[in-house]
């Protein structure tokens, strides 16, 4: 059962033509006029700011771009004087005029001419003066400021601004790569230049791209896992097992199917939970795109001999490695692919609070540009697209039950565990399923396993979740009994509590069908910690029957 003292962050009021009901994010039944609230946010809606009292009446609204003059230098390990904060002034984004699309290619397919251009562009970017916002390290600091709580929400100085763990994740990084790519192209005088993508979802591209491993290249970073150099196959499930390459490829394909097809049946489950201006926490819940392949490739690439597995393994430093941009280019590509998969409700949010949320980035002319999420939803409109990869096998590879089915459990269902629960060993509990409704349909609704998780942000944390696993701890990502994982990267800030609470949500309707458990009143849920030296607290577990179109409330 969930504690009643913490109210979820929700939008402010109903919007015409939207599916979900809306209430004040602090539960106030009598919100003030919405226009007054929006004007007070500054940025898009005006320059006046609201009180910073985080306990007062704060209502959901789009996240405004941060105030660059109110950026807090983050405290990073060994570099307490790092400043990720940009100067001003600010201009509004205008769509580019382009005669032809820039095509991002798989990194394993690039030719020598392209590679020479790419290396020269990064070399020139690294050679820019350190106070130039286009400088490579200054570009890396943009990610640092947004992902490491360097900014406060505009109008709410007691609230951090965070682009991870919520629905800002995918659009923020799309904009980030867009401007980085344009700067690179401008430095070599080639407006058609496009970043490559690390094609880790496709067998020929699953190894670390060789173009990033030359120690004499500006694309090289010394802080990578020495055991994961090519031709080692990436582990998209981050199970830390050494597998035969062919076995690892199969596991990766099944893992992609799980994160994108099974779990990604609605915008909230795939892109992340809503995050509104003036609302806490800043980590309401990552979508399967972020918590799955995104987080796992980051950690797999980072150097385990360094604190926090820098560079790629630590969010504040990740963009110091040029491979970051190839990794996120593929994350961005998977977002495009997701919208083409039939079934579920695989569409971008149509909530104005998401569409109107905005960020600040530097362009190739050193302008600080204000952008909105609604302007980045079509990558072709931004002037780029992805080269077609003929082989995307994971779209048709699904996990199978480890055991012959139907197979009765060899033991009674475990006793329900008391919550909150400190997870320092394998734990099993029984969770009741919601009663079926007469109108229940898999097309309209899905069962989602929901957990409230408290963890320490200064450490990488992972635990796996199994359903009806027969008491066998050797369940793997290739098995239907494997429901998914909770996995976070080290992420902390010197000005906030090191422990935070978020939600893990796993769509389980398909799994229950595969396990012949759709008629069961309860299921067995197993939690298996994998790594993390500081305790994880599970505050509650339940199953929700979620209407897919009412995605804001998922």
Coordinates of C-alpha atoms in Angstrom, one line a residue:
X1 CA 0.0 0.0 0.0
X2 CA 1.2 3.5 -0.8
X3 CA 1.7 6.2 1.8
X4 CA -0.9 8.9 1.8
X5 CA 1.3 11.7 2.8
X6 CA 2.9 12.2 -0.6
X7 CA 0.5 13.4 -3.3
X8 CA 1.4 12.8 -6.9
X9 CA 2.2 15.7 -9.2
X10 CA -0.7 16.1 -11.6
X11 CA -1.8 18.7 -14.2
X12 CA -3.8 21.7 -13.2
X13 CA -7.3 21.4 -14.9
X14 CA -9.0 19.7 -17.8
X15 CA -8.1 20.8 -21.3
X16 CA -10.5 20.7 -24.2
X17 CA -10.2 17.5 -26.1
X18 CA -7.9 15.7 -23.7
X19 CA -8.5 12.3 -22.2
X20 CA -7.3 12.6 -18.6
X21 CA -8.9 14.5 -15.7
X22 CA -6.8 17.2 -14.1
X23 CA -6.4 18.5 -10.6
X24 CA -4.1 20.8 -8.8
X25 CA -0.7 19.1 -8.2
X26 CA -0.9 19.8 -4.4
X27 CA -4.5 18.5 -4.2
X28 CA -6.0 21.9 -3.7
X29 CA -9.7 21.6 -4.9
X30 CA -10.0 25.4 -5.5
X31 CA -7.1 26.4 -7.7
X32 CA -6.7 30.0 -8.7
X33 CA -7.3 31.2 -12.3
X34 CA -5.0 29.2 -14.6
X35 CA -3.9 32.3 -16.5
X36 CA -2.7 33.9 -13.3
X37 CA -0.5 30.8 -12.6
X38 CA 0.9 30.7 -16.2
X39 CA 1.8 34.4 -16.2
X40 CA 3.6 33.9 -12.9
X41 CA 5.9 31.3 -14.4
X42 CA 7.9 33.7 -16.5
X43 CA 9.6 32.6 -19.7
X44 CA 6.8 31.7 -22.2
X45 CA 4.1 33.4 -20.2
X46 CA 5.6 36.5 -18.7
X47 CA 8.5 37.8 -16.7
X48 CA 6.9 38.0 -13.2
X49 CA 7.8 35.1 -10.9
X50 CA 5.8 33.4 -8.2
X51 CA 6.8 32.9 -4.6
X52 CA 9.4 30.1 -4.1
X53 CA 7.5 28.6 -1.2
X54 CA 7.4 24.9 -2.1
X55 CA 4.7 24.2 0.4
X56 CA 2.3 26.8 -1.0
X57 CA -0.2 26.5 -3.9
X58 CA 1.8 25.3 -6.9
X59 CA -0.2 24.1 -9.9
X60 CA 0.8 22.0 -12.8
X61 CA 1.9 23.9 -15.9
X62 CA 4.5 23.5 -18.7
X63 CA 8.1 23.6 -17.5
X64 CA 9.6 26.9 -18.6
X65 CA 13.2 27.3 -19.7
X66 CA 15.4 27.9 -16.6
X67 CA 16.7 31.3 -15.6
X68 CA 20.4 31.2 -16.7
X69 CA 21.3 33.8 -14.1
X70 CA 20.0 31.5 -11.3
X71 CA 22.0 28.3 -12.1
X72 CA 23.7 26.5 -9.2
X73 CA 27.1 25.1 -9.9
X74 CA 26.8 21.4 -9.1
X75 CA 29.2 19.7 -6.7
X76 CA 31.0 16.9 -8.7
X77 CA 33.5 14.4 -7.4
X78 CA 37.0 16.0 -7.5
X79 CA 35.8 19.1 -9.3
X80 CA 34.0 21.3 -6.8
X81 CA 34.6 24.4 -9.0
X82 CA 32.8 23.1 -12.1
X83 CA 30.2 25.6 -13.4
X84 CA 27.7 24.2 -15.9
X85 CA 25.8 27.5 -16.2
X86 CA 25.5 29.5 -19.4
X87 CA 25.2 33.3 -19.9
X88 CA 22.3 35.1 -21.6
X89 CA 20.5 36.7 -23.7
X90 CA 17.8 34.5 -25.2
X91 CA 16.2 34.2 -28.6
X92 CA 13.2 32.1 -29.8
X93 CA 13.7 29.1 -32.0
X94 CA 12.8 29.3 -35.7
X95 CA 12.6 26.2 -37.9
X96 CA 15.6 25.8 -40.2
X97 CA 15.3 26.2 -44.0
X98 CA 16.8 23.1 -45.6
X99 CA 17.0 22.0 -49.2
X100 CA 17.6 18.3 -48.2
X101 CA 17.5 16.3 -45.1
X102 CA 20.6 15.4 -43.1
X103 CA 20.8 11.6 -42.8
X104 CA 22.2 10.1 -39.6
X105 CA 23.9 6.8 -40.5
X106 CA 24.8 3.8 -38.4
X107 CA 28.3 4.2 -37.0
X108 CA 29.3 0.8 -38.4
X109 CA 28.6 2.0 -42.0
X110 CA 30.3 5.4 -42.2
X111 CA 33.1 5.7 -44.8
X112 CA 36.5 7.4 -44.6
X113 CA 35.3 10.7 -46.1
X114 CA 32.6 11.0 -43.5
X115 CA 34.9 9.9 -40.6
X116 CA 37.5 12.5 -41.6
X117 CA 34.8 15.2 -41.6
X118 CA 33.4 14.1 -38.2
X119 CA 36.9 14.0 -36.6
X120 CA 37.7 17.4 -38.0
X121 CA 34.4 18.9 -36.7
X122 CA 35.0 17.6 -33.2
X123 CA 38.7 18.6 -33.3
X124 CA 37.6 22.2 -34.1
X125 CA 35.0 22.1 -31.4
X126 CA 37.5 21.0 -28.9
X127 CA 39.9 23.8 -30.0
X128 CA 37.4 26.6 -29.5
X129 CA 38.1 29.0 -26.6
X130 CA 36.9 27.6 -23.3
X131 CA 34.5 30.5 -22.9
X132 CA 32.9 29.8 -26.3
X133 CA 29.5 28.1 -25.7
X134 CA 30.2 25.9 -28.8
X135 CA 33.4 24.5 -27.2
X136 CA 33.1 20.7 -26.7
X137 CA 33.4 20.9 -22.9
X138 CA 30.9 23.8 -22.8
X139 CA 28.5 21.6 -24.8
X140 CA 29.0 18.8 -22.3
X141 CA 28.2 21.2 -19.5
X142 CA 24.8 21.9 -21.0
X143 CA 23.9 18.3 -20.2
X144 CA 25.5 18.6 -16.8
X145 CA 23.4 21.6 -15.9
X146 CA 20.1 20.1 -16.9
X147 CA 20.6 16.5 -15.7
X148 CA 22.5 17.3 -12.4
X149 CA 20.0 19.8 -10.9
X150 CA 22.1 22.8 -11.8
X151 CA 19.0 24.7 -12.5
X152 CA 16.0 25.6 -10.4
X153 CA 12.5 25.8 -12.0
X154 CA 11.7 29.3 -13.1
X155 CA 9.3 30.8 -10.6
X156 CA 10.0 28.0 -8.1
X157 CA 13.6 28.5 -6.7
X158 CA 13.0 25.7 -4.1
X159 CA 12.4 23.2 -6.9
X160 CA 15.2 21.6 -9.0
X161 CA 14.8 21.3 -12.8
X162 CA 15.5 17.7 -14.0
X163 CA 15.2 16.2 -17.5
X164 CA 15.7 12.6 -16.5
X165 CA 13.2 10.3 -14.8
X166 CA 10.2 12.0 -16.4
X167 CA 8.6 12.9 -19.8
X168 CA 11.1 15.6 -20.6
X169 CA 13.8 13.0 -21.2
X170 CA 13.3 12.2 -24.9
X171 CA 12.5 15.7 -26.2
X172 CA 15.3 17.3 -24.2
X173 CA 17.9 15.0 -25.7
X174 CA 16.5 15.4 -29.2
X175 CA 17.0 19.2 -29.0
X176 CA 20.4 18.8 -27.4
X177 CA 21.7 16.6 -30.3
X178 CA 20.0 18.9 -32.9
X179 CA 22.0 21.9 -31.8
X180 CA 25.2 19.9 -31.2
X181 CA 24.9 18.6 -34.8
X182 CA 24.4 22.0 -36.3
X183 CA 27.4 23.4 -34.5
X184 CA 29.6 20.6 -35.8
X185 CA 28.3 21.1 -39.4
X186 CA 28.9 24.9 -39.2
X187 CA 32.5 24.4 -38.0
X188 CA 33.4 22.5 -41.2
X189 CA 31.1 24.5 -43.4
X190 CA 28.8 21.5 -44.2
X191 CA 25.1 22.1 -43.5
X192 CA 24.4 18.5 -44.5
X193 CA 26.6 17.0 -41.8
X194 CA 24.7 14.6 -39.5
X195 CA 25.8 12.7 -36.4
X196 CA 26.2 8.9 -36.6
X197 CA 24.1 6.6 -34.4
X198 CA 25.4 3.7 -32.4
X199 CA 23.2 1.0 -33.8
X200 CA 23.1 -1.2 -30.6
X201 CA 19.7 -2.6 -31.3
X202 CA 20.9 -4.3 -34.6
X203 CA 23.4 -7.2 -34.5
X204 CA 26.0 -5.7 -36.8
X205 CA 26.1 -2.6 -34.6
X206 CA 25.9 -4.1 -31.1
X207 CA 29.7 -3.7 -30.4
X208 CA 31.1 -0.3 -29.4
X209 CA 31.7 1.5 -32.8
X210 CA 35.3 1.2 -33.9
X211 CA 35.4 4.9 -35.0
X212 CA 35.5 5.9 -31.3
X213 CA 38.4 3.6 -30.2
X214 CA 41.4 5.2 -31.9
X215 CA 43.4 6.8 -29.1
X216 CA 44.7 9.4 -31.5
X217 CA 41.3 10.6 -32.6
X218 CA 39.3 13.5 -31.1
X219 CA 36.4 10.9 -30.9
X220 CA 38.3 8.9 -28.3
X221 CA 37.7 9.0 -24.5
X222 CA 40.0 7.2 -22.1
X223 CA 37.3 6.6 -19.5
X224 CA 35.6 3.6 -20.9
X225 CA 35.3 0.0 -19.8
X226 CA 38.5 -1.7 -21.1
X227 CA 36.7 -5.1 -21.1
X228 CA 34.0 -3.8 -23.4
X229 CA 36.0 -2.8 -26.4
X230 CA 35.0 -4.2 -29.8
X231 CA 34.2 -6.9 -30.8
X232 CA 32.5 -7.4 -27.4
X233 CA 28.7 -7.3 -27.7
X234 CA 26.9 -4.8 -25.6
X235 CA 24.6 -6.1 -22.8
X236 CA 21.4 -4.2 -23.2
X237 CA 20.0 -5.8 -20.0
X238 CA 23.1 -5.1 -18.0
X239 CA 23.0 -8.5 -16.3
X240 CA 26.8 -8.5 -16.0
X241 CA 27.1 -12.0 -17.3
X242 CA 29.7 -13.1 -19.8
X243 CA 27.8 -14.7 -22.6
X244 CA 28.6 -16.3 -25.9
X245 CA 28.2 -13.5 -28.5
X246 CA 25.3 -15.3 -30.3
X247 CA 23.5 -15.7 -27.0
X248 CA 24.1 -12.1 -26.1
X249 CA 22.6 -11.0 -29.4
X250 CA 19.4 -13.0 -28.7
X251 CA 19.2 -11.6 -25.2
X252 CA 19.6 -8.0 -26.6
X253 CA 16.9 -8.5 -29.2
X254 CA 14.5 -9.9 -26.6
X255 CA 15.4 -7.0 -24.2
X256 CA 14.6 -4.5 -26.9
X257 CA 11.2 -6.2 -27.6
X258 CA 10.5 -6.1 -23.9
X259 CA 11.3 -2.4 -23.4
X260 CA 9.8 -1.0 -26.6
X261 CA 6.9 -3.3 -27.5
X262 CA 5.8 -5.0 -24.2
X263 CA 6.5 -2.1 -21.8
X264 CA 6.1 0.7 -24.2
X265 CA 2.3 0.4 -24.8
X266 CA 1.5 4.0 -23.9
X267 CA 3.3 7.4 -23.9
X268 CA 3.7 7.5 -20.2
X269 CA 5.1 3.9 -19.9
X270 CA 7.6 4.6 -22.8
X271 CA 8.5 8.2 -22.4
X272 CA 8.1 8.7 -18.7
X273 CA 5.6 10.1 -16.2
X274 CA 4.4 13.7 -16.4
X275 CA 6.5 16.5 -14.8
X276 CA 5.0 19.9 -14.3
X277 CA 6.3 23.3 -13.3
X278 CA 6.2 23.8 -9.5
X279 CA 5.7 20.1 -8.7
X280 CA 7.9 17.6 -6.8
X281 CA 9.4 15.1 -6.9
X282 CA 11.7 15.8 -9.9
X283 CA 12.0 12.1 -10.6
X284 CA 8.3 10.9 -10.9
X285 CA 9.2 7.9 -13.0
X286 CA 11.3 7.1 -16.1
X287 CA 9.8 5.4 -19.2
X288 CA 11.0 2.2 -20.6
X289 CA 13.1 3.9 -23.2
X290 CA 15.2 5.7 -20.5
X291 CA 15.4 3.1 -17.8
X292 CA 16.1 0.3 -20.2
X293 CA 18.5 0.6 -23.1
X294 CA 19.5 4.1 -22.3
X295 CA 20.7 3.6 -18.8
X296 CA 22.2 0.2 -19.5
X297 CA 24.4 1.3 -22.4
X298 CA 25.6 4.3 -20.3
X299 CA 26.7 2.0 -17.5
X300 CA 28.1 -0.7 -19.8
X301 CA 30.3 1.9 -21.5
X302 CA 31.6 3.8 -18.5
X303 CA 34.9 3.0 -16.8
X304 CA 34.4 0.7 -13.7
X305 CA 37.8 1.7 -12.4
X306 CA 36.8 5.3 -12.0
X307 CA 34.4 6.9 -9.4
X308 CA 30.8 6.5 -10.6
X309 CA 32.0 4.8 -13.8
X310 CA 32.8 8.1 -15.5
X311 CA 32.5 9.3 -18.1
X312 CA 29.5 7.6 -19.7
X313 CA 28.4 5.9 -16.4
X314 CA 27.8 9.2 -14.6
X315 CA 25.1 11.6 -15.9
X316 CA 26.9 14.8 -15.1
X317 CA 30.0 13.8 -17.1
X318 CA 28.5 11.5 -19.7
X319 CA 28.6 14.1 -22.5
X320 CA 32.3 14.5 -22.2
X321 CA 32.6 11.3 -24.2
X322 CA 31.8 11.8 -27.9
X323 CA 30.2 8.4 -28.0
X324 CA 27.4 9.9 -25.8
X325 CA 26.0 11.6 -28.9
X326 CA 26.0 8.4 -31.0
X327 CA 24.3 6.6 -28.2
X328 CA 21.6 9.2 -27.8
X329 CA 21.2 9.4 -31.5
X330 CA 20.1 5.8 -31.4
X331 CA 17.8 6.5 -28.4
X332 CA 16.3 9.3 -30.5
X333 CA 15.9 6.9 -33.5
X334 CA 14.1 4.3 -31.3
X335 CA 11.6 7.0 -30.3
X336 CA 10.8 7.4 -34.0
X337 CA 10.5 3.6 -34.5
X338 CA 8.2 3.3 -31.4
X339 CA 5.6 5.5 -33.0
X340 CA 5.3 3.2 -36.0
X341 CA 4.7 0.0 -34.0
X342 CA 1.0 -1.2 -34.1
X343 CA -0.9 -1.9 -31.0
X344 CA -1.3 -0.1 -27.7
X345 CA -1.4 3.7 -27.7
X346 CA 2.0 4.6 -29.2
X347 CA 1.6 8.3 -29.8
X348 CA 3.3 11.3 -28.4
X349 CA 1.6 13.1 -25.5
X350 CA -1.0 15.6 -26.6
X351 CA -1.0 17.4 -23.3
X352 CA -0.3 21.1 -23.6
X353 CA 1.8 21.0 -20.4
X354 CA 4.2 18.7 -22.2
X355 CA 4.0 20.4 -25.7
X356 CA 4.6 23.9 -24.3
X357 CA 7.5 22.9 -22.0
X358 CA 10.8 24.4 -23.1
X359 CA 14.6 24.5 -22.8
X360 CA 17.5 26.7 -23.7
X361 CA 20.4 25.7 -26.1
X362 CA 23.2 27.4 -27.9
X363 CA 23.1 27.4 -31.7
X364 CA 25.9 27.6 -34.2
X365 CA 25.9 31.4 -34.0
X366 CA 26.3 31.4 -30.2
X367 CA 22.7 32.5 -29.6
X368 CA 21.0 31.1 -26.6
X369 CA 17.8 29.7 -28.1
X370 CA 14.5 29.0 -26.4
X371 CA 12.8 25.9 -27.8
X372 CA 9.5 24.1 -27.1
X373 CA 8.8 20.3 -27.1
X374 CA 6.0 20.7 -29.6
X375 CA 8.5 21.8 -32.3
X376 CA 10.7 18.7 -32.1
X377 CA 8.2 15.9 -32.5
X378 CA 8.9 15.4 -36.2
X379 CA 12.6 15.0 -36.8
X380 CA 12.2 15.6 -40.5
X381 CA 10.8 19.0 -39.8
X382 CA 14.0 19.8 -37.9
X383 CA 15.9 18.8 -41.1
X384 CA 17.2 15.3 -40.3
X385 CA 16.2 11.7 -40.5
X386 CA 17.7 8.3 -39.9
X387 CA 19.1 6.0 -42.6
X388 CA 16.9 2.9 -42.9
X389 CA 18.4 -0.2 -41.3
X390 CA 16.9 -3.2 -43.0
X391 CA 17.5 -5.6 -40.2
X392 CA 15.5 -4.8 -37.0
X393 CA 14.9 -8.3 -35.7
X394 CA 13.9 -7.3 -32.2
X395 CA 10.4 -6.2 -33.4
X396 CA 9.5 -9.8 -33.8
X397 CA 11.4 -11.5 -31.0
X398 CA 9.5 -12.0 -27.7
X399 CA 10.5 -13.8 -24.5
X400 CA 9.1 -17.3 -23.8
X401 CA 8.3 -18.9 -20.5
X402 CA 11.2 -20.8 -19.1
X403 CA 9.0 -23.7 -18.0
X404 CA 6.4 -25.8 -19.8
X405 CA 3.0 -24.2 -19.3
X406 CA 0.6 -24.4 -17.7
X407 CA 2.8 -25.4 -14.8
X408 CA 1.5 -25.1 -11.2
X409 CA 3.7 -23.4 -8.7
X410 CA 5.7 -26.0 -6.7
X411 CA 5.0 -24.1 -3.5
X412 CA 2.1 -22.0 -2.2
X413 CA 2.0 -18.3 -3.1
X414 CA 4.4 -16.4 -0.8
X415 CA 2.9 -14.4 2.1
X416 CA 2.4 -10.7 1.3
X417 CA 5.3 -8.8 2.5
X418 CA 4.9 -5.8 4.9
X419 CA 5.9 -2.4 3.4
X420 CA 8.0 -0.4 3.5
X421 CA 10.6 -3.1 2.8
X422 CA 14.4 -2.8 2.7
X423 CA 15.6 -4.8 -0.3
X424 CA 19.0 -6.3 0.6
X425 CA 18.3 -9.9 -0.5
X426 CA 15.9 -11.7 -2.8
X427 CA 12.3 -11.2 -1.6
X428 CA 9.0 -12.8 -2.7
X429 CA 5.5 -11.6 -2.2
X430 CA 2.0 -12.0 -3.4
X431 CA 0.2 -9.2 -5.2
X432 CA -3.5 -9.2 -5.9
X433 CA -4.7 -8.4 -9.3
X434 CA -7.5 -5.9 -9.9
X435 CA -11.0 -7.3 -10.5
X436 CA -11.9 -7.6 -14.1
X437 CA -14.5 -5.2 -15.4
X438 CA -17.1 -6.2 -17.9
X439 CA -15.7 -3.6 -20.4
X440 CA -12.2 -4.7 -19.8
X441 CA -10.3 -5.1 -23.1
X442 CA -6.6 -5.5 -23.8
X443 CA -7.0 -3.0 -26.6
X444 CA -8.2 -0.4 -24.2
X445 CA -6.6 -1.3 -20.9
X446 CA -3.5 -3.0 -19.6
X447 CA -2.3 -4.3 -16.2
X448 CA 0.7 -2.4 -14.9
X449 CA 2.8 -3.5 -11.9
X450 CA 3.6 -0.3 -10.0
X451 CA 6.2 0.0 -7.3
X452 CA 7.2 3.0 -5.2
X453 CA 11.0 2.9 -4.8
X454 CA 13.3 4.9 -2.5
X455 CA 17.0 4.8 -3.3
X456 CA 20.2 6.7 -2.9
X457 CA 21.0 8.9 -5.9
X458 CA 24.8 8.7 -5.4
X459 CA 25.0 5.1 -6.5
X460 CA 24.1 2.9 -9.4
X461 CA 21.2 0.7 -8.3
X462 CA 19.6 -2.3 -10.0
X463 CA 17.1 -5.0 -9.1
X464 CA 15.2 -7.4 -11.3
X465 CA 11.5 -8.2 -11.1
X466 CA 10.1 -11.7 -11.8
X467 CA 6.5 -13.0 -12.0
X468 CA 5.6 -16.6 -11.0
X469 CA 9.2 -17.6 -11.3
X470 CA 8.9 -21.0 -9.6
X471 CA 11.5 -20.1 -7.0
X472 CA 14.3 -20.3 -9.6
X473 CA 16.8 -17.4 -9.2
X474 CA 18.3 -18.1 -12.7
X475 CA 15.6 -16.4 -14.6
X476 CA 17.0 -14.2 -17.4
X477 CA 15.8 -11.5 -19.7
X478 CA 15.0 -14.1 -22.4
X479 CA 12.3 -15.6 -20.1
X480 CA 8.7 -14.4 -19.8
X481 CA 8.9 -14.7 -16.1
X482 CA 11.4 -11.8 -16.2
X483 CA 9.1 -8.8 -15.9
X484 CA 11.8 -6.1 -16.1
X485 CA 14.3 -4.1 -14.0
X486 CA 14.7 -1.0 -11.9
X487 CA 18.1 0.5 -12.9
X488 CA 19.4 4.0 -12.3
X489 CA 22.7 5.7 -12.9
X490 CA 24.6 7.6 -10.2
X491 CA 23.1 11.0 -9.9
X492 CA 23.5 13.4 -7.1
X493 CA 23.8 17.1 -6.2
X494 CA 25.4 18.8 -3.3
X495 CA 22.3 20.9 -2.6
X496 CA 19.6 18.2 -2.2
X497 CA 18.9 15.0 -0.3
X498 CA 20.8 12.0 -1.5
X499 CA 17.7 9.8 -1.3
X500 CA 14.8 10.1 -3.6
X501 CA 11.5 8.3 -4.3
X502 CA 10.3 7.4 -7.8
X503 CA 8.0 4.8 -9.4
X504 CA 8.8 1.7 -11.4
X505 CA 6.0 0.7 -13.8
X506 CA 6.0 -2.5 -15.8
X507 CA 3.3 -3.5 -18.2
X508 CA 2.5 -7.2 -17.5
X509 CA -0.6 -8.1 -19.5
X510 CA 1.4 -9.9 -22.2
X511 CA 3.5 -11.7 -19.6
X512 CA 0.4 -12.9 -17.8
X513 CA -0.9 -14.2 -21.0
X514 CA 2.3 -16.0 -21.8
X515 CA 2.3 -17.5 -18.3
X516 CA -1.3 -18.6 -18.6
X517 CA -2.0 -16.5 -15.5
X518 CA -4.8 -14.2 -16.8
X519 CA -7.4 -16.0 -14.7
X520 CA -5.4 -16.0 -11.5
X521 CA -6.6 -13.7 -8.7
X522 CA -3.0 -13.1 -7.4
X523 CA 0.5 -13.5 -8.7
X524 CA 3.9 -14.1 -7.1
X525 CA 6.4 -11.2 -7.5
X526 CA 10.1 -11.7 -6.9
X527 CA 12.5 -8.8 -6.3
X528 CA 16.2 -9.7 -6.9
X529 CA 18.8 -7.0 -6.1
X530 CA 21.8 -7.0 -8.5
X531 CA 24.0 -4.2 -7.5
X532 CA 24.1 -1.1 -5.2
X533 CA 25.8 -0.8 -1.8
X534 CA 23.2 1.3 -0.2
X535 CA 19.7 -0.1 0.6
X536 CA 16.7 0.3 -1.6
X537 CA 13.4 0.7 0.1
X538 CA 10.2 -0.6 -1.6
X539 CA 7.4 1.4 -0.2
X540 CA 4.6 -0.4 -1.9
X541 CA 3.6 -2.8 -4.8
X542 CA 0.3 -3.0 -6.5
X543 CA -1.2 -3.8 -9.9
X544 CA -3.3 -1.1 -11.7
X545 CA -5.7 -1.6 -14.5
X546 CA -4.7 1.3 -16.7
X547 CA -6.8 2.8 -19.6
X548 CA -4.2 3.2 -22.3
X549 CA -5.7 6.4 -23.7
X550 CA -5.8 8.1 -20.3
X551 CA -2.0 8.0 -20.4
X552 CA -1.3 11.0 -18.2
X553 CA -2.5 9.0 -15.2
X554 CA -0.5 5.8 -16.0

